Amino acid sequence: MFKFEILRKDNQSKARLGRIETAHGVINTPVFMPVGTQATVKTLAPEELYEMGVEIILSNTYHLYLRPGDDLVEEAGGLHRFMNWKRNILTDSGGFQVFSLSKLRKISDEGVYFNSHIDGSTHFLTPERVMEIEQHLGADIAMCFDECAPYPCTFAEAEKAVARTTMWAKRCKAVHSREDQVLFGIIQGSVYPELRHRSACELLELDFPGYAIGGVSVGEPKQEMYEVLAQTSPLLPEEKPRYLMGVGEPEDLIEGVRQGIDMFDCVVPTRLARHGTAYTRNGKITVRNAVFARDFTPLDPDCDCAVCRSYSRAYIRHLIKAEEILALRLLSYHNVYFLVKLMENIRDAVRQGEFLRFSHNFFGHYSVK
């Protein structure tokens, strides 16, 4: 049901071109996975994601457990049928959401007590229960339950999270039994190289089909994230997929690929859309600003997405000011397409042995703000 192969390696960096196969089709890597937290990529229909060439999306175990409930999704035939998505799905474990609910939860070695952000009801998640939920959801790739340490944190705090993550990973693997779903482990360790190395060594002993680098993009400066990436990626097996969790800005995707990462996810394209911001070849623009009121050019003149072929900055700004939902749809479509197309171009560059040249050319235009 699951196969990963490396098709080409870049001679001047750690970038690699790969291919994942599951029961729901092929995933060409490196790949960006749009986030469908609530079993939907916000404002976008599955058919629109197909048009863009999206091969895999991410959904959230924590949120779907609370609403509508994993038992209901299972009754519907699993997440694919429930949301009418015919391609691949990855479900995260909810570990990051638990981390973000610091005022509403209490962590122990056994599991996590927390209060629902929806209605305040009390819940208790263990690694075993998380595996049960993820198997009910039925994604192609499931993630182990882990503890994501905050930033900043002390060495002792990060060390405790690493120990607990390893303990929980063992418990997850012991009870995971769904044959059409693979389980990935998550490396933790905050910004401490010794702990990242320890976490990787302990999880590699468990021999998961793939590994993720977690606990980044949680408030640390980008340079620290890049250092963690450079220290951790080489520790992971060459022959298995490497996943950098919660990262999706264009500059981070390119750096991640340079360091040998195969999979990425982030809420950023649809979140930016909700703030009236769009990606362009030259950097981000905030279309709601008055300067675009009479700008009748596309969001990005170099983009060939359906939005840029048909709508102007002035029109989309008008929709934003009028609080029309179509504004969010158009911006979300364009932003997701921008990142999907970026990854397609990156794959082509790696295939042709031109990744570093592509990267140099990209940053010759793109302004990081």
mmCIF file of C-alpha atoms in Angstrom:
data_model
loop_
_atom_site.group_PDB
_atom_site.id
_atom_site.type_symbol
_atom_site.label_atom_id
_atom_site.label_comp_id
_atom_site.label_asym_id
_atom_site.label_seq_id
_atom_site.Cartn_x
_atom_site.Cartn_y
_atom_site.Cartn_z
ATOM 1 C CA MET A 1 0.000 0.000 0.000
ATOM 2 C CA PHE A 2 2.959 2.380 0.569
ATOM 3 C CA LYS A 3 6.099 2.829 -1.486
ATOM 4 C CA PHE A 4 8.729 5.574 -1.632
ATOM 5 C CA GLU A 5 11.507 5.847 -4.157
ATOM 6 C CA ILE A 6 14.114 8.493 -4.890
ATOM 7 C CA LEU A 7 14.263 9.254 -8.597
ATOM 8 C CA ARG A 8 17.112 11.748 -8.600
ATOM 9 C CA LYS A 9 19.471 13.528 -6.206
ATOM 10 C CA ASP A 10 20.869 16.997 -6.787
ATOM 11 C CA ASN A 11 24.665 17.089 -7.124
ATOM 12 C CA GLN A 12 25.086 20.524 -5.515
ATOM 13 C CA SER A 13 22.693 20.252 -2.560
ATOM 14 C CA LYS A 14 20.713 17.668 -0.619
ATOM 15 C CA ALA A 15 17.614 18.217 -2.763
ATOM 16 C CA ARG A 16 15.992 15.069 -4.086
ATOM 17 C CA LEU A 17 13.194 14.123 -6.444
ATOM 18 C CA GLY A 18 10.943 11.326 -5.247
ATOM 19 C CA ARG A 19 7.682 9.481 -5.615
ATOM 20 C CA ILE A 20 5.318 8.121 -2.977
ATOM 21 C CA GLU A 21 2.625 5.603 -3.863
ATOM 22 C CA THR A 22 -0.380 4.780 -1.692
ATOM 23 C CA ALA A 23 -3.784 3.223 -2.242
ATOM 24 C CA HIS A 24 -5.034 6.681 -3.284
ATOM 25 C CA GLY A 25 -2.410 7.382 -5.919
ATOM 26 C CA VAL A 26 0.951 8.979 -6.502
ATOM 27 C CA ILE A 27 2.539 11.858 -4.582
ATOM 28 C CA ASN A 28 5.416 13.505 -6.411
ATOM 29 C CA THR A 29 7.988 14.903 -4.009
ATOM 30 C CA PRO A 30 9.075 17.363 -2.825
ATOM 31 C CA VAL A 31 5.467 18.290 -2.181
ATOM 32 C CA PHE A 32 3.493 20.997 -0.397
ATOM 33 C CA MET A 33 0.356 19.721 1.342
ATOM 34 C CA PRO A 34 -2.468 22.268 1.691
ATOM 35 C CA VAL A 35 -4.067 22.072 5.127
ATOM 36 C CA GLY A 36 -7.684 20.973 5.391
ATOM 37 C CA THR A 37 -8.035 21.221 9.170
ATOM 38 C CA GLN A 38 -11.792 20.599 9.304
ATOM 39 C CA ALA A 39 -11.881 18.167 6.352
ATOM 40 C CA THR A 40 -11.792 21.108 3.953
ATOM 41 C CA VAL A 41 -9.120 23.425 2.600
ATOM 42 C CA LYS A 42 -10.778 26.679 3.602
ATOM 43 C CA THR A 43 -13.112 28.092 0.902
ATOM 44 C CA LEU A 44 -11.899 25.635 -1.776
ATOM 45 C CA ALA A 45 -13.743 22.641 -3.266
ATOM 46 C CA PRO A 46 -11.936 19.369 -3.997
ATOM 47 C CA GLU A 47 -12.469 19.921 -7.716
ATOM 48 C CA GLU A 48 -10.482 23.161 -7.518
ATOM 49 C CA LEU A 49 -7.641 21.389 -5.740
ATOM 50 C CA TYR A 50 -7.628 18.740 -8.474
ATOM 51 C CA GLU A 51 -7.346 21.532 -11.069
ATOM 52 C CA MET A 52 -4.249 22.836 -9.311
ATOM 53 C CA GLY A 53 -2.616 19.420 -9.243
ATOM 54 C CA VAL A 54 -2.834 18.883 -5.472
ATOM 55 C CA GLU A 55 -1.991 15.245 -4.728
ATOM 56 C CA ILE A 56 -2.257 15.210 -0.946
ATOM 57 C CA ILE A 57 -3.863 17.336 1.758
ATOM 58 C CA LEU A 58 -3.532 17.369 5.540
ATOM 59 C CA SER A 59 -6.419 17.103 8.000
ATOM 60 C CA ASN A 60 -6.393 17.539 11.744
ATOM 61 C CA THR A 61 -7.055 14.734 14.194
ATOM 62 C CA TYR A 62 -7.741 17.004 17.170
ATOM 63 C CA HIS A 63 -10.363 19.113 15.394
ATOM 64 C CA LEU A 64 -12.123 16.196 13.684
ATOM 65 C CA TYR A 65 -12.221 14.264 16.961
ATOM 66 C CA LEU A 66 -14.040 17.169 18.618
ATOM 67 C CA ARG A 67 -16.280 17.906 15.635
ATOM 68 C CA PRO A 68 -17.954 16.002 14.000
ATOM 69 C CA GLY A 69 -16.345 13.053 15.827
ATOM 70 C CA ASP A 70 -14.160 10.248 14.502
ATOM 71 C CA ASP A 71 -16.988 7.727 14.933
ATOM 72 C CA LEU A 72 -19.186 9.736 12.581
ATOM 73 C CA VAL A 73 -16.405 9.987 9.979
ATOM 74 C CA GLU A 74 -15.857 6.236 10.207
ATOM 75 C CA GLU A 75 -19.589 5.657 9.767
ATOM 76 C CA ALA A 76 -19.466 7.815 6.621
ATOM 77 C CA GLY A 77 -16.851 5.479 5.163
ATOM 78 C CA GLY A 78 -13.743 7.346 6.265
ATOM 79 C CA LEU A 79 -12.382 10.794 5.620
ATOM 80 C CA HIS A 80 -11.947 10.358 1.868
ATOM 81 C CA ARG A 81 -15.630 9.589 1.350
ATOM 82 C CA PHE A 82 -16.835 12.017 3.992
ATOM 83 C CA MET A 83 -15.184 14.997 2.273
ATOM 84 C CA ASN A 84 -15.302 13.594 -1.284
ATOM 85 C CA TRP A 85 -11.509 13.712 -1.687
ATOM 86 C CA LYS A 86 -10.212 10.945 -3.952
ATOM 87 C CA ARG A 87 -6.488 11.549 -3.523
ATOM 88 C CA ASN A 88 -4.130 11.215 -0.575
ATOM 89 C CA ILE A 89 -4.663 12.457 2.979
ATOM 90 C CA LEU A 90 -2.271 12.819 5.914
ATOM 91 C CA THR A 91 -3.645 13.324 9.404
ATOM 92 C CA ASP A 92 -1.522 14.964 12.080
ATOM 93 C CA SER A 93 -1.920 13.614 15.582
ATOM 94 C CA GLY A 94 -3.167 16.724 17.354
ATOM 95 C CA GLY A 95 0.100 17.119 19.265
ATOM 96 C CA PHE A 96 0.638 20.650 17.993
ATOM 97 C CA GLN A 97 -2.935 21.658 18.824
ATOM 98 C CA VAL A 98 -2.466 20.349 22.351
ATOM 99 C CA PHE A 99 0.743 22.397 22.558
ATOM 100 C CA SER A 100 -1.123 25.517 21.433
ATOM 101 C CA LEU A 101 -3.800 25.023 24.118
ATOM 102 C CA SER A 102 -1.317 25.607 26.932
ATOM 103 C CA LYS A 103 -3.930 27.224 29.189
ATOM 104 C CA LEU A 104 -6.470 24.470 28.589
ATOM 105 C CA ARG A 105 -4.449 21.273 29.038
ATOM 106 C CA LYS A 106 -2.390 19.172 31.424
ATOM 107 C CA ILE A 107 0.206 16.709 30.120
ATOM 108 C CA SER A 108 1.355 13.528 31.854
ATOM 109 C CA ASP A 109 3.191 10.425 30.652
ATOM 110 C CA GLU A 110 -0.154 8.692 30.316
ATOM 111 C CA GLY A 111 -1.681 11.311 28.005
ATOM 112 C CA VAL A 112 -3.205 14.771 27.857
ATOM 113 C CA TYR A 113 -6.213 16.182 29.679
ATOM 114 C CA PHE A 114 -7.617 19.221 27.937
ATOM 115 C CA ASN A 115 -10.699 21.384 27.671
ATOM 116 C CA SER A 116 -12.298 21.757 24.270
ATOM 117 C CA HIS A 117 -11.817 25.189 22.737
ATOM 118 C CA ILE A 118 -15.354 24.807 21.368
ATOM 119 C CA ASP A 119 -17.474 24.200 24.461
ATOM 120 C CA GLY A 120 -15.061 23.742 27.365
ATOM 121 C CA SER A 121 -15.826 20.029 27.736
ATOM 122 C CA THR A 122 -13.083 17.869 29.268
ATOM 123 C CA HIS A 123 -11.235 15.241 27.207
ATOM 124 C CA PHE A 124 -8.350 12.830 27.704
ATOM 125 C CA LEU A 125 -6.180 11.746 24.783
ATOM 126 C CA THR A 126 -3.641 8.954 25.056
ATOM 127 C CA PRO A 127 -1.408 7.640 22.265
ATOM 128 C CA GLU A 128 -3.706 4.623 22.034
ATOM 129 C CA ARG A 129 -6.822 6.778 21.688
ATOM 130 C CA VAL A 130 -5.149 8.979 19.082
ATOM 131 C CA MET A 131 -4.302 5.876 17.032
ATOM 132 C CA GLU A 132 -7.911 4.743 17.306
ATOM 133 C CA ILE A 133 -9.094 8.149 16.065
ATOM 134 C CA GLU A 134 -6.627 8.266 13.170
ATOM 135 C CA GLN A 135 -7.556 4.750 12.093
ATOM 136 C CA HIS A 136 -11.239 5.711 12.185
ATOM 137 C CA LEU A 137 -10.457 8.715 9.978
ATOM 138 C CA GLY A 138 -8.617 6.427 7.574
ATOM 139 C CA ALA A 139 -5.989 8.741 6.095
ATOM 140 C CA ASP A 140 -3.220 7.238 4.004
ATOM 141 C CA ILE A 141 -0.536 8.589 6.362
ATOM 142 C CA ALA A 142 -1.014 9.033 10.106
ATOM 143 C CA MET A 143 1.315 10.753 12.555
ATOM 144 C CA CYS A 144 2.358 9.533 15.990
ATOM 145 C CA PHE A 145 1.119 11.436 19.025
ATOM 146 C CA ASP A 146 4.002 13.616 20.217
ATOM 147 C CA GLU A 147 4.782 16.413 22.650
ATOM 148 C CA CYS A 148 5.763 19.666 20.991
ATOM 149 C CA ALA A 149 7.920 21.735 23.330
ATOM 150 C CA PRO A 150 7.331 25.515 23.262
ATOM 151 C CA TYR A 151 9.833 28.129 22.166
ATOM 152 C CA PRO A 152 11.718 29.239 24.081
ATOM 153 C CA CYS A 153 12.153 26.368 26.520
ATOM 154 C CA THR A 154 14.937 25.074 28.707
ATOM 155 C CA PHE A 155 17.067 22.068 27.854
ATOM 156 C CA ALA A 156 15.353 20.139 30.644
ATOM 157 C CA GLU A 157 11.882 20.937 29.292
ATOM 158 C CA ALA A 158 12.869 19.900 25.771
ATOM 159 C CA GLU A 159 14.539 16.742 27.093
ATOM 160 C CA LYS A 160 11.360 15.756 28.908
ATOM 161 C CA ALA A 161 9.329 16.282 25.725
ATOM 162 C CA VAL A 162 11.772 14.108 23.751
ATOM 163 C CA ALA A 163 11.496 11.274 26.283
ATOM 164 C CA ARG A 164 7.709 11.479 26.249
ATOM 165 C CA THR A 165 7.599 11.628 22.433
ATOM 166 C CA THR A 166 9.653 8.432 22.225
ATOM 167 C CA MET A 167 7.500 6.708 24.837
ATOM 168 C CA TRP A 168 4.328 7.702 23.026
ATOM 169 C CA ALA A 169 5.751 6.671 19.632
ATOM 170 C CA LYS A 170 6.363 3.152 20.992
ATOM 171 C CA ARG A 171 2.807 3.005 22.287
ATOM 172 C CA CYS A 172 1.409 4.319 18.991
ATOM 173 C CA LYS A 173 3.276 1.715 16.980
ATOM 174 C CA ALA A 174 2.218 -1.075 19.337
ATOM 175 C CA VAL A 175 -1.497 -0.477 18.710
ATOM 176 C CA HIS A 176 -1.534 0.809 15.115
ATOM 177 C CA SER A 177 -2.935 -1.987 12.981
ATOM 178 C CA ARG A 178 -4.634 -0.522 9.918
ATOM 179 C CA GLU A 179 -2.909 -2.097 6.910
ATOM 180 C CA ASP A 180 -3.925 0.554 4.377
ATOM 181 C CA GLN A 181 -2.435 3.344 6.510
ATOM 182 C CA VAL A 182 1.219 4.026 7.380
ATOM 183 C CA LEU A 183 2.429 5.645 10.573
ATOM 184 C CA PHE A 184 5.210 8.264 10.650
ATOM 185 C CA GLY A 185 7.349 9.147 13.657
ATOM 186 C CA ILE A 186 8.078 12.732 14.725
ATOM 187 C CA ILE A 187 11.513 14.007 15.787
ATOM 188 C CA GLN A 188 11.466 16.557 18.608
ATOM 189 C CA GLY A 189 14.207 18.345 20.567
ATOM 190 C CA SER A 190 13.521 22.069 20.202
ATOM 191 C CA VAL A 191 16.681 23.988 19.194
ATOM 192 C CA TYR A 192 19.093 21.651 21.014
ATOM 193 C CA PRO A 193 21.274 19.565 18.627
ATOM 194 C CA GLU A 194 21.999 16.906 21.250
ATOM 195 C CA LEU A 195 18.282 16.350 21.820
ATOM 196 C CA ARG A 196 17.454 16.295 18.119
ATOM 197 C CA HIS A 197 20.129 13.621 17.686
ATOM 198 C CA ARG A 198 18.781 11.632 20.634
ATOM 199 C CA SER A 199 15.204 11.845 19.400
ATOM 200 C CA ALA A 200 16.205 10.751 15.893
ATOM 201 C CA CYS A 201 18.229 7.783 17.175
ATOM 202 C CA GLU A 202 15.429 6.596 19.444
ATOM 203 C CA LEU A 203 12.749 6.853 16.756
ATOM 204 C CA LEU A 204 14.898 5.293 14.035
ATOM 205 C CA GLU A 205 15.103 2.185 16.204
ATOM 206 C CA LEU A 206 11.321 1.890 15.831
ATOM 207 C CA ASP A 207 11.671 1.747 12.025
ATOM 208 C CA PHE A 208 8.748 3.890 10.890
ATOM 209 C CA PRO A 209 8.040 4.133 7.131
ATOM 210 C CA GLY A 210 8.665 7.902 7.275
ATOM 211 C CA TYR A 211 9.884 10.599 9.652
ATOM 212 C CA ALA A 212 8.852 14.155 10.402
ATOM 213 C CA ILE A 213 10.759 17.023 11.973
ATOM 214 C CA GLY A 214 8.368 18.599 14.457
ATOM 215 C CA GLY A 215 8.645 21.403 16.968
ATOM 216 C CA VAL A 216 9.715 24.048 14.452
ATOM 217 C CA SER A 217 7.881 27.150 13.258
ATOM 218 C CA VAL A 218 6.653 27.649 16.829
ATOM 219 C CA GLY A 219 8.041 31.147 17.313
ATOM 220 C CA GLU A 220 11.763 30.684 16.821
ATOM 221 C CA PRO A 221 13.681 32.969 14.395
ATOM 222 C CA LYS A 222 13.968 31.560 10.887
ATOM 223 C CA GLN A 223 17.727 31.170 11.174
ATOM 224 C CA GLU A 224 17.309 28.936 14.219
ATOM 225 C CA MET A 225 14.737 26.855 12.338
ATOM 226 C CA TYR A 226 17.166 26.483 9.443
ATOM 227 C CA GLU A 227 19.918 25.395 11.840
ATOM 228 C CA VAL A 228 17.634 22.760 13.385
ATOM 229 C CA LEU A 229 16.791 21.577 9.886
ATOM 230 C CA ALA A 230 20.451 21.361 8.858
ATOM 231 C CA GLN A 231 21.292 19.396 12.012
ATOM 232 C CA THR A 232 18.321 17.024 11.897
ATOM 233 C CA SER A 233 17.674 16.192 8.246
ATOM 234 C CA PRO A 234 20.985 14.306 7.771
ATOM 235 C CA LEU A 235 20.072 12.049 10.708
ATOM 236 C CA LEU A 236 17.022 10.671 8.884
ATOM 237 C CA PRO A 237 17.126 7.602 6.624
ATOM 238 C CA GLU A 238 17.894 8.296 2.967
ATOM 239 C CA GLU A 239 15.394 5.735 1.769
ATOM 240 C CA LYS A 240 12.367 7.116 3.668
ATOM 241 C CA PRO A 241 10.270 10.289 3.251
ATOM 242 C CA ARG A 242 11.272 13.313 5.325
ATOM 243 C CA TYR A 243 8.543 15.703 6.400
ATOM 244 C CA LEU A 244 9.018 19.208 7.824
ATOM 245 C CA MET A 245 5.860 19.996 9.787
ATOM 246 C CA GLY A 246 4.051 23.339 9.751
ATOM 247 C CA VAL A 247 6.353 25.065 7.253
ATOM 248 C CA GLY A 248 5.161 26.609 3.983
ATOM 249 C CA GLU A 249 6.490 30.083 3.156
ATOM 250 C CA PRO A 250 8.215 30.022 -0.260
ATOM 251 C CA GLU A 251 11.655 30.791 1.160
ATOM 252 C CA ASP A 252 11.241 28.003 3.730
ATOM 253 C CA LEU A 253 10.128 25.493 1.110
ATOM 254 C CA ILE A 254 13.225 26.194 -0.965
ATOM 255 C CA GLU A 255 15.526 25.951 2.059
ATOM 256 C CA GLY A 256 13.817 22.752 3.174
ATOM 257 C CA VAL A 257 14.259 21.149 -0.237
ATOM 258 C CA ARG A 258 17.910 22.220 -0.230
ATOM 259 C CA GLN A 259 18.297 20.334 3.043
ATOM 260 C CA GLY A 260 16.688 17.153 1.694
ATOM 261 C CA ILE A 261 13.074 17.514 2.858
ATOM 262 C CA ASP A 262 10.349 15.774 0.824
ATOM 263 C CA MET A 263 7.075 16.917 2.409
ATOM 264 C CA PHE A 264 5.756 20.199 3.813
ATOM 265 C CA ASP A 265 2.448 21.537 5.137
ATOM 266 C CA CYS A 266 1.211 24.902 6.353
ATOM 267 C CA VAL A 267 -1.987 26.910 6.784
ATOM 268 C CA VAL A 268 -0.241 30.022 5.449
ATOM 269 C CA PRO A 269 -1.736 30.294 1.911
ATOM 270 C CA THR A 270 -5.360 30.366 3.067
ATOM 271 C CA ARG A 271 -4.545 32.343 6.221
ATOM 272 C CA LEU A 272 -2.879 35.066 4.144
ATOM 273 C CA ALA A 273 -5.909 35.065 1.873
ATOM 274 C CA ARG A 274 -8.173 35.830 4.821
ATOM 275 C CA HIS A 275 -5.993 38.880 5.493
ATOM 276 C CA GLY A 276 -6.208 40.090 1.909
ATOM 277 C CA THR A 277 -2.649 39.075 0.995
ATOM 278 C CA ALA A 278 -1.444 37.307 -2.134
ATOM 279 C CA TYR A 279 1.814 35.721 -3.237
ATOM 280 C CA THR A 280 3.472 37.090 -6.367
ATOM 281 C CA ARG A 281 6.714 36.399 -8.180
ATOM 282 C CA ASN A 282 8.139 39.510 -6.494
ATOM 283 C CA GLY A 283 6.877 38.791 -2.979
ATOM 284 C CA LYS A 284 3.641 39.228 -1.036
ATOM 285 C CA ILE A 285 1.195 42.042 -1.717
ATOM 286 C CA THR A 286 -1.715 43.122 0.503
ATOM 287 C CA VAL A 287 -4.496 43.646 -2.012
ATOM 288 C CA ARG A 288 -6.813 45.325 0.463
ATOM 289 C CA ASN A 289 -4.519 48.383 0.454
ATOM 290 C CA ALA A 290 -5.737 51.522 -1.322
ATOM 291 C CA VAL A 291 -2.846 51.488 -3.795
ATOM 292 C CA PHE A 292 -4.578 48.624 -5.630
ATOM 293 C CA ALA A 293 -7.981 50.335 -5.981
ATOM 294 C CA ARG A 294 -7.387 51.079 -9.698
ATOM 295 C CA ASP A 295 -4.889 48.349 -10.442
ATOM 296 C CA PHE A 296 -6.456 46.278 -13.213
ATOM 297 C CA THR A 297 -3.567 43.830 -13.545
ATOM 298 C CA PRO A 298 -3.718 40.232 -12.232
ATOM 299 C CA LEU A 299 -2.581 39.366 -8.732
ATOM 300 C CA ASP A 300 0.616 38.055 -10.328
ATOM 301 C CA PRO A 301 1.155 38.828 -14.026
ATOM 302 C CA ASP A 302 3.477 35.806 -14.269
ATOM 303 C CA CYS A 303 0.891 33.374 -12.830
ATOM 304 C CA ASP A 304 -1.320 31.232 -15.071
ATOM 305 C CA CYS A 305 -3.857 30.179 -12.439
ATOM 306 C CA ALA A 306 -7.591 30.533 -13.108
ATOM 307 C CA VAL A 307 -7.787 33.628 -10.874
ATOM 308 C CA CYS A 308 -4.940 35.492 -12.533
ATOM 309 C CA ARG A 309 -6.351 34.688 -15.974
ATOM 310 C CA SER A 310 -9.715 36.248 -15.117
ATOM 311 C CA TYR A 311 -9.657 38.796 -12.278
ATOM 312 C CA SER A 312 -7.830 42.001 -11.423
ATOM 313 C CA ARG A 313 -6.334 43.302 -8.199
ATOM 314 C CA ALA A 314 -8.873 46.137 -8.258
ATOM 315 C CA TYR A 315 -11.811 43.729 -8.456
ATOM 316 C CA ILE A 316 -10.518 41.499 -5.670
ATOM 317 C CA ARG A 317 -9.875 44.569 -3.499
ATOM 318 C CA HIS A 318 -13.460 45.658 -4.140
ATOM 319 C CA LEU A 319 -14.675 42.227 -2.983
ATOM 320 C CA ILE A 320 -12.565 42.489 0.160
ATOM 321 C CA LYS A 321 -13.905 45.951 1.019
ATOM 322 C CA ALA A 322 -17.461 44.761 0.331
ATOM 323 C CA GLU A 323 -16.823 41.739 2.573
ATOM 324 C CA GLU A 324 -17.770 39.332 -0.191
ATOM 325 C CA ILE A 325 -16.804 35.673 0.364
ATOM 326 C CA LEU A 326 -15.594 35.406 -3.237
ATOM 327 C CA ALA A 327 -12.554 37.502 -2.273
ATOM 328 C CA LEU A 328 -11.387 34.813 0.137
ATOM 329 C CA ARG A 329 -12.014 32.095 -2.431
ATOM 330 C CA LEU A 330 -10.066 33.843 -5.183
ATOM 331 C CA LEU A 331 -7.111 34.714 -2.952
ATOM 332 C CA SER A 332 -7.047 31.225 -1.432
ATOM 333 C CA TYR A 333 -7.125 29.616 -4.866
ATOM 334 C CA HIS A 334 -4.253 31.762 -6.101
ATOM 335 C CA ASN A 335 -2.105 31.333 -2.979
ATOM 336 C CA VAL A 336 -2.465 27.555 -2.861
ATOM 337 C CA TYR A 337 -1.800 27.380 -6.602
ATOM 338 C CA PHE A 338 1.305 29.556 -6.179
ATOM 339 C CA LEU A 339 2.851 27.109 -3.702
ATOM 340 C CA VAL A 340 1.779 24.013 -5.627
ATOM 341 C CA LYS A 341 3.291 25.487 -8.806
ATOM 342 C CA LEU A 342 6.442 26.466 -6.922
ATOM 343 C CA MET A 343 6.917 22.850 -5.858
ATOM 344 C CA GLU A 344 6.285 21.662 -9.407
ATOM 345 C CA ASN A 345 8.981 24.050 -10.655
ATOM 346 C CA ILE A 346 11.330 22.880 -7.898
ATOM 347 C CA ARG A 347 10.803 19.252 -8.946
ATOM 348 C CA ASP A 348 11.556 20.156 -12.567
ATOM 349 C CA ALA A 349 14.710 21.970 -11.483
ATOM 350 C CA VAL A 350 15.938 18.982 -9.437
ATOM 351 C CA ARG A 351 15.118 16.664 -12.349
ATOM 352 C CA GLN A 352 17.255 18.807 -14.650
ATOM 353 C CA GLY A 353 20.096 19.240 -12.138
ATOM 354 C CA GLU A 354 19.346 22.973 -11.901
ATOM 355 C CA PHE A 355 17.996 23.368 -8.371
ATOM 356 C CA LEU A 356 20.570 25.879 -7.112
ATOM 357 C CA ARG A 357 20.241 27.947 -10.267
ATOM 358 C CA PHE A 358 16.459 27.894 -9.874
ATOM 359 C CA SER A 359 16.799 28.967 -6.240
ATOM 360 C CA HIS A 360 19.136 31.824 -7.176
ATOM 361 C CA ASN A 361 16.783 33.005 -9.926
ATOM 362 C CA PHE A 362 13.745 32.787 -7.639
ATOM 363 C CA PHE A 363 15.314 35.001 -4.977
ATOM 364 C CA GLY A 364 16.510 37.367 -7.663
ATOM 365 C CA HIS A 365 12.844 38.387 -7.958
ATOM 366 C CA TYR A 366 11.132 37.318 -4.734
ATOM 367 C CA SER A 367 11.370 39.734 -1.823
ATOM 368 C CA VAL A 368 11.095 38.124 1.625
ATOM 369 C CA LYS A 369 9.316 40.389 4.134
#
